[in-house]
Amino acid sequence: MKKKDIIEFEVDKMEFGGTTVSQLGNREIHMKGGISGQKVKAAVKKVRSGKADVKMLEILEKSTLETQTPCKHFNECGGCTILSIPYEKQLEIKEKQVMDLFLKQDLFGFQFQGIQGSPQDKLYRNKMEYTFGDEVKDGPLTVGLHKKGRHIDILTVDGCFLVDQDFVKVLTSTANYFNEKELPYYRGINHKGYLRNLVVRKGVNTNELMVNIVTSSQIDFDMTEYKEMLLELDLEADLVSILHTINDGLADAVQCDELRILHGRDYINEELLGLKFTISPFSFFQTNTKGAEMLYTMAREFVGDHSDKVVFDLYSGTGTIGQVMAGAAKKVYGIELIEEAVVAANNNAKLNNLNNCEFIAGDVTKTVKNLKEKPDLIIVDPPRPGVHKDAIRDIAGFNSNEIIYISCNPKTLVLDLVEFKNYGYEVEKVKCMDMFPNTPHVETVVKIVKK
Ligand code: SAH
């Protein structure tokens, strides 16, 4: 086998994160994508002793696991890679993937409570960030998601299973409206053009909707007619916020140079487990509201009785977890990097009449050691790269009896748990929560205790 060879094989094992490992003769084939049992054609990218990295070119035969009818964009859209597998089977696969990662690090001897499915496996997303572009070069304007493995080709995903009809109506009417206006979309290659993103957010428990149209400042277009068009749509939710964000940043990310309110207010409300949260256009909020309620309930169960305890909520975002704990706790301290989120967290705590919460802006790695009070319980919910080694040292240094680790990436989770083990913390219980049905992602909640 050598580079650029075209090979055919049957996909064997799906690893966490959407990669697969298959055996071809005495060689291990590593590939991005694929479902166990599929027969695929692939191009060899790199050969090492006993291993090869390949790029999938074509699915020759479906897997017997694929018995569910996917949406019309499946295999073209880069979104839901396992939508063709029935939901119960998806859960089984994810549960095993997480368990395998624990065993690989010699982490065993704990109570494994399996995986909890999302309350909804479709229509569960409360936020979509769509991009303007075209599907084929110089074709009509599209707005939607990137085609699988492509940076510039955009599909108007009007048949997406992850969002409700309000999202679809806003998406298709926006595509039609701007197609008629013949405005250019923004091209990342030369940084020229106007239309960049369309962000739609919904308060699932409050039925409030936000539409945020993101453009460059290169054209001075009057958005009044667009706003009127949106307000005339027949939507289930209340459209309480229509925003126009000017973004001249060079990176392919939504940032804000200027925010113009076209209609209503610049935030929506959401409720979680009876608590109120205001969501601003750029702040992080769990994208599956009903799933988040389950995740936080799970975390609360893992904590058990926390009455009169001092709790640290590290990587606190808008302070959701801390506030869920604050009802019973004596005091909650949160640390979060993004200043805007910290302001929102402190405001939300006031809104919920919680006077025992203090959210602080800072990097956990640098700031946590400065907290003066001794915690009885520490909760960490880091982003995908996990907790920095120095932060693990400082967190363990507080000597609290219990730590709850909520993770969106089990690969870094298990490495961090090994590190915590070096400081005397043993894994007591583990449970997975599927916040992202039909995609390869999964959330994991772990309780570790000081031995
Ligand atoms: N616990 C929150 C947010 C979890 S997402 C919730 O459930 O909603 C992870 C958060 O960590 C993000 O808000 C991100 O901004 C923050 N973050 C990333 N790196 C950080 C660091 N080094 N120090 C503090 N916060 C960080």
PDB file of C-alpha atoms in Angstrom, residues 191-352:
ATOM      1  CA  HIS A 191     -12.601  39.411   2.486  1.00  0.00           C
ATOM      2  CA  LYS A 192     -14.941  41.028  -0.025  1.00  0.00           C
ATOM      3  CA  GLY A 193     -18.731  40.966   0.016  1.00  0.00           C
ATOM      4  CA  TYR A 194     -21.589  41.791   2.365  1.00  0.00           C
ATOM      5  CA  LEU A 195     -23.803  38.977   3.699  1.00  0.00           C
ATOM      6  CA  ARG A 196     -21.995  36.820   6.278  1.00  0.00           C
ATOM      7  CA  ASN A 197     -24.189  34.884   8.767  1.00  0.00           C
ATOM      8  CA  LEU A 198     -27.721  34.379   9.952  1.00  0.00           C
ATOM      9  CA  VAL A 199     -27.979  33.412  13.614  1.00  0.00           C
ATOM     10  CA  VAL A 200     -31.311  32.183  14.980  1.00  0.00           C
ATOM     11  CA  ARG A 201     -31.832  31.517  18.718  1.00  0.00           C
ATOM     12  CA  LYS A 202     -34.891  30.347  20.554  1.00  0.00           C
ATOM     13  CA  GLY A 203     -35.927  30.313  24.198  1.00  0.00           C
ATOM     14  CA  VAL A 204     -37.506  26.866  24.129  1.00  0.00           C
ATOM     15  CA  ASN A 205     -39.281  27.223  27.482  1.00  0.00           C
ATOM     16  CA  THR A 206     -40.308  30.858  26.855  1.00  0.00           C
ATOM     17  CA  ASN A 207     -41.143  30.680  23.129  1.00  0.00           C
ATOM     18  CA  GLU A 208     -39.033  33.765  22.323  1.00  0.00           C
ATOM     19  CA  LEU A 209     -37.095  34.028  19.069  1.00  0.00           C
ATOM     20  CA  MET A 210     -34.033  36.082  18.061  1.00  0.00           C
ATOM     21  CA  VAL A 211     -32.887  36.641  14.472  1.00  0.00           C
ATOM     22  CA  ASN A 212     -29.453  38.178  13.989  1.00  0.00           C
ATOM     23  CA  ILE A 213     -28.275  39.027  10.483  1.00  0.00           C
ATOM     24  CA  VAL A 214     -24.500  39.485  10.268  1.00  0.00           C
ATOM     25  CA  THR A 215     -22.898  41.496   7.477  1.00  0.00           C
ATOM     26  CA  SER A 216     -19.716  43.378   6.706  1.00  0.00           C
ATOM     27  CA  SER A 217     -19.792  47.200   6.493  1.00  0.00           C
ATOM     28  CA  GLN A 218     -18.896  47.185   2.794  1.00  0.00           C
ATOM     29  CA  ILE A 219     -22.437  48.048   1.611  1.00  0.00           C
ATOM     30  CA  ASP A 220     -24.924  50.402   3.245  1.00  0.00           C
ATOM     31  CA  PHE A 221     -28.148  48.428   2.849  1.00  0.00           C
ATOM     32  CA  ASP A 222     -31.407  49.450   4.534  1.00  0.00           C
ATOM     33  CA  MET A 223     -32.679  46.452   6.544  1.00  0.00           C
ATOM     34  CA  THR A 224     -36.147  47.942   7.270  1.00  0.00           C
ATOM     35  CA  GLU A 225     -37.884  45.927   4.538  1.00  0.00           C
ATOM     36  CA  TYR A 226     -36.113  42.721   5.627  1.00  0.00           C
ATOM     37  CA  LYS A 227     -37.275  43.297   9.206  1.00  0.00           C
ATOM     38  CA  GLU A 228     -40.883  43.877   8.003  1.00  0.00           C
ATOM     39  CA  MET A 229     -40.694  40.676   5.962  1.00  0.00           C
ATOM     40  CA  LEU A 230     -39.590  38.697   9.060  1.00  0.00           C
ATOM     41  CA  LEU A 231     -42.337  40.217  11.217  1.00  0.00           C
ATOM     42  CA  GLU A 232     -44.954  39.075   8.704  1.00  0.00           C
ATOM     43  CA  LEU A 233     -43.852  35.419   8.852  1.00  0.00           C
ATOM     44  CA  ASP A 234     -46.317  32.984  10.384  1.00  0.00           C
ATOM     45  CA  LEU A 235     -44.167  31.763  13.299  1.00  0.00           C
ATOM     46  CA  GLU A 236     -44.964  29.653  16.373  1.00  0.00           C
ATOM     47  CA  ALA A 237     -42.617  31.703  18.568  1.00  0.00           C
ATOM     48  CA  ASP A 238     -42.697  35.413  19.423  1.00  0.00           C
ATOM     49  CA  LEU A 239     -40.085  37.231  17.378  1.00  0.00           C
ATOM     50  CA  VAL A 240     -38.914  39.572  20.147  1.00  0.00           C
ATOM     51  CA  SER A 241     -35.458  40.428  18.831  1.00  0.00           C
ATOM     52  CA  ILE A 242     -34.245  41.253  15.315  1.00  0.00           C
ATOM     53  CA  LEU A 243     -30.618  42.343  15.199  1.00  0.00           C
ATOM     54  CA  HIS A 244     -28.126  43.475  12.609  1.00  0.00           C
ATOM     55  CA  THR A 245     -24.513  42.792  13.535  1.00  0.00           C
ATOM     56  CA  ILE A 246     -21.704  44.464  11.631  1.00  0.00           C
ATOM     57  CA  ASN A 247     -18.638  42.223  11.555  1.00  0.00           C
ATOM     58  CA  ASP A 248     -15.515  43.199   9.626  1.00  0.00           C
ATOM     59  CA  GLY A 249     -13.351  40.642  11.428  1.00  0.00           C
ATOM     60  CA  LEU A 250     -11.200  38.500   9.147  1.00  0.00           C
ATOM     61  CA  ALA A 251     -11.838  35.194  10.948  1.00  0.00           C
ATOM     62  CA  ASP A 252     -14.718  32.893  10.014  1.00  0.00           C
ATOM     63  CA  ALA A 253     -16.504  33.508  13.314  1.00  0.00           C
ATOM     64  CA  VAL A 254     -19.350  35.764  14.406  1.00  0.00           C
ATOM     65  CA  GLN A 255     -17.861  38.748  16.239  1.00  0.00           C
ATOM     66  CA  CYS A 256     -19.413  42.134  16.740  1.00  0.00           C
ATOM     67  CA  ASP A 257     -18.025  45.500  15.634  1.00  0.00           C
ATOM     68  CA  GLU A 258     -21.447  47.158  15.913  1.00  0.00           C
ATOM     69  CA  LEU A 259     -24.857  45.900  16.999  1.00  0.00           C
ATOM     70  CA  ARG A 260     -27.999  47.515  15.549  1.00  0.00           C
ATOM     71  CA  ILE A 261     -31.373  46.654  17.039  1.00  0.00           C
ATOM     72  CA  LEU A 262     -33.882  46.449  14.160  1.00  0.00           C
ATOM     73  CA  HIS A 263     -36.791  45.318  16.309  1.00  0.00           C
ATOM     74  CA  GLY A 264     -37.511  44.661  19.992  1.00  0.00           C
ATOM     75  CA  ARG A 265     -34.624  43.976  22.355  1.00  0.00           C
ATOM     76  CA  ASP A 266     -31.066  42.659  22.150  1.00  0.00           C
ATOM     77  CA  TYR A 267     -31.678  39.502  24.189  1.00  0.00           C
ATOM     78  CA  ILE A 268     -34.131  36.651  24.665  1.00  0.00           C
ATOM     79  CA  ASN A 269     -35.226  34.957  27.879  1.00  0.00           C
ATOM     80  CA  GLU A 270     -34.910  31.260  28.597  1.00  0.00           C
ATOM     81  CA  GLU A 271     -35.866  29.179  31.600  1.00  0.00           C
ATOM     82  CA  LEU A 272     -34.029  26.156  32.972  1.00  0.00           C
ATOM     83  CA  LEU A 273     -35.333  24.113  35.902  1.00  0.00           C
ATOM     84  CA  GLY A 274     -37.477  27.060  36.982  1.00  0.00           C
ATOM     85  CA  LEU A 275     -34.611  29.582  36.820  1.00  0.00           C
ATOM     86  CA  LYS A 276     -34.592  32.535  34.422  1.00  0.00           C
ATOM     87  CA  PHE A 277     -31.716  33.331  32.087  1.00  0.00           C
ATOM     88  CA  THR A 278     -31.279  36.168  29.623  1.00  0.00           C
ATOM     89  CA  ILE A 279     -29.367  35.138  26.523  1.00  0.00           C
ATOM     90  CA  SER A 280     -27.450  37.881  24.721  1.00  0.00           C
ATOM     91  CA  PRO A 281     -26.604  37.471  21.025  1.00  0.00           C
ATOM     92  CA  PHE A 282     -23.037  36.261  21.588  1.00  0.00           C
ATOM     93  CA  SER A 283     -23.081  34.444  24.924  1.00  0.00           C
ATOM     94  CA  PHE A 284     -22.693  30.678  25.301  1.00  0.00           C
ATOM     95  CA  PHE A 285     -25.813  28.762  26.199  1.00  0.00           C
ATOM     96  CA  GLN A 286     -26.332  24.998  25.961  1.00  0.00           C
ATOM     97  CA  THR A 287     -27.851  24.344  22.520  1.00  0.00           C
ATOM     98  CA  ASN A 288     -30.296  21.630  23.661  1.00  0.00           C
ATOM     99  CA  THR A 289     -32.491  23.244  26.341  1.00  0.00           C
ATOM    100  CA  LYS A 290     -34.430  20.139  27.394  1.00  0.00           C
ATOM    101  CA  GLY A 291     -31.194  18.126  27.356  1.00  0.00           C
ATOM    102  CA  ALA A 292     -29.461  20.776  29.499  1.00  0.00           C
ATOM    103  CA  GLU A 293     -32.202  20.431  32.118  1.00  0.00           C
ATOM    104  CA  MET A 294     -31.484  16.713  32.256  1.00  0.00           C
ATOM    105  CA  LEU A 295     -27.717  17.245  32.353  1.00  0.00           C
ATOM    106  CA  TYR A 296     -27.945  19.688  35.267  1.00  0.00           C
ATOM    107  CA  THR A 297     -30.385  17.428  37.104  1.00  0.00           C
ATOM    108  CA  MET A 298     -27.876  14.609  36.657  1.00  0.00           C
ATOM    109  CA  ALA A 299     -25.071  16.811  38.031  1.00  0.00           C
ATOM    110  CA  ARG A 300     -27.262  17.708  41.019  1.00  0.00           C
ATOM    111  CA  GLU A 301     -27.954  14.020  41.698  1.00  0.00           C
ATOM    112  CA  PHE A 302     -24.222  13.257  41.564  1.00  0.00           C
ATOM    113  CA  VAL A 303     -23.607  16.035  44.082  1.00  0.00           C
ATOM    114  CA  GLY A 304     -26.272  14.807  46.481  1.00  0.00           C
ATOM    115  CA  ASP A 305     -26.930  16.898  49.563  1.00  0.00           C
ATOM    116  CA  HIS A 306     -25.053  20.172  49.163  1.00  0.00           C
ATOM    117  CA  SER A 307     -26.951  22.210  51.698  1.00  0.00           C
ATOM    118  CA  ASP A 308     -24.731  24.709  53.441  1.00  0.00           C
ATOM    119  CA  LYS A 309     -21.739  23.867  51.286  1.00  0.00           C
ATOM    120  CA  VAL A 310     -19.326  26.195  49.516  1.00  0.00           C
ATOM    121  CA  VAL A 311     -19.375  25.342  45.806  1.00  0.00           C
ATOM    122  CA  PHE A 312     -16.963  26.342  43.020  1.00  0.00           C
ATOM    123  CA  ASP A 313     -18.473  26.451  39.501  1.00  0.00           C
ATOM    124  CA  LEU A 314     -15.409  26.553  37.235  1.00  0.00           C
ATOM    125  CA  TYR A 315     -15.803  27.409  33.521  1.00  0.00           C
ATOM    126  CA  SER A 316     -19.181  28.803  34.508  1.00  0.00           C
ATOM    127  CA  GLY A 317     -20.385  30.409  31.235  1.00  0.00           C
ATOM    128  CA  THR A 318     -23.601  32.271  32.028  1.00  0.00           C
ATOM    129  CA  GLY A 319     -23.633  30.626  35.455  1.00  0.00           C
ATOM    130  CA  THR A 320     -26.307  28.036  34.810  1.00  0.00           C
ATOM    131  CA  ILE A 321     -24.787  25.187  36.849  1.00  0.00           C
ATOM    132  CA  GLY A 322     -23.819  27.401  39.780  1.00  0.00           C
ATOM    133  CA  GLN A 323     -27.334  28.804  40.006  1.00  0.00           C
ATOM    134  CA  VAL A 324     -28.906  25.348  39.806  1.00  0.00           C
ATOM    135  CA  MET A 325     -26.804  24.479  42.896  1.00  0.00           C
ATOM    136  CA  ALA A 326     -27.242  27.829  44.652  1.00  0.00           C
ATOM    137  CA  GLY A 327     -30.723  27.138  46.047  1.00  0.00           C
ATOM    138  CA  ALA A 328     -29.311  24.791  48.672  1.00  0.00           C
ATOM    139  CA  ALA A 329     -25.655  25.853  48.827  1.00  0.00           C
ATOM    140  CA  LYS A 330     -24.179  28.304  51.307  1.00  0.00           C
ATOM    141  CA  LYS A 331     -22.121  30.121  48.687  1.00  0.00           C
ATOM    142  CA  VAL A 332     -21.279  29.661  44.992  1.00  0.00           C
ATOM    143  CA  TYR A 333     -18.163  31.070  43.324  1.00  0.00           C
ATOM    144  CA  GLY A 334     -17.944  30.891  39.517  1.00  0.00           C
ATOM    145  CA  ILE A 335     -14.966  31.565  37.249  1.00  0.00           C
ATOM    146  CA  GLU A 336     -15.360  32.241  33.523  1.00  0.00           C
ATOM    147  CA  LEU A 337     -13.041  33.668  30.864  1.00  0.00           C
ATOM    148  CA  ILE A 338     -15.564  35.680  28.808  1.00  0.00           C
ATOM    149  CA  GLU A 339     -16.404  38.946  30.561  1.00  0.00           C
ATOM    150  CA  GLU A 340     -19.795  39.323  28.836  1.00  0.00           C
ATOM    151  CA  ALA A 341     -20.857  35.902  30.148  1.00  0.00           C
ATOM    152  CA  VAL A 342     -19.751  36.835  33.703  1.00  0.00           C
ATOM    153  CA  VAL A 343     -21.846  40.008  33.617  1.00  0.00           C
ATOM    154  CA  ALA A 344     -24.804  37.945  32.351  1.00  0.00           C
ATOM    155  CA  ALA A 345     -24.236  35.335  35.091  1.00  0.00           C
ATOM    156  CA  ASN A 346     -24.260  37.930  37.888  1.00  0.00           C
ATOM    157  CA  ASN A 347     -27.360  39.626  36.412  1.00  0.00           C
ATOM    158  CA  ASN A 348     -29.117  36.277  36.059  1.00  0.00           C
ATOM    159  CA  ALA A 349     -28.365  35.416  39.686  1.00  0.00           C
ATOM    160  CA  LYS A 350     -29.982  38.715  40.759  1.00  0.00           C
ATOM    161  CA  LEU A 351     -32.966  38.018  38.492  1.00  0.00           C
ATOM    162  CA  ASN A 352     -33.383  34.682  40.265  1.00  0.00           C
TER     163      ASN A 352
END
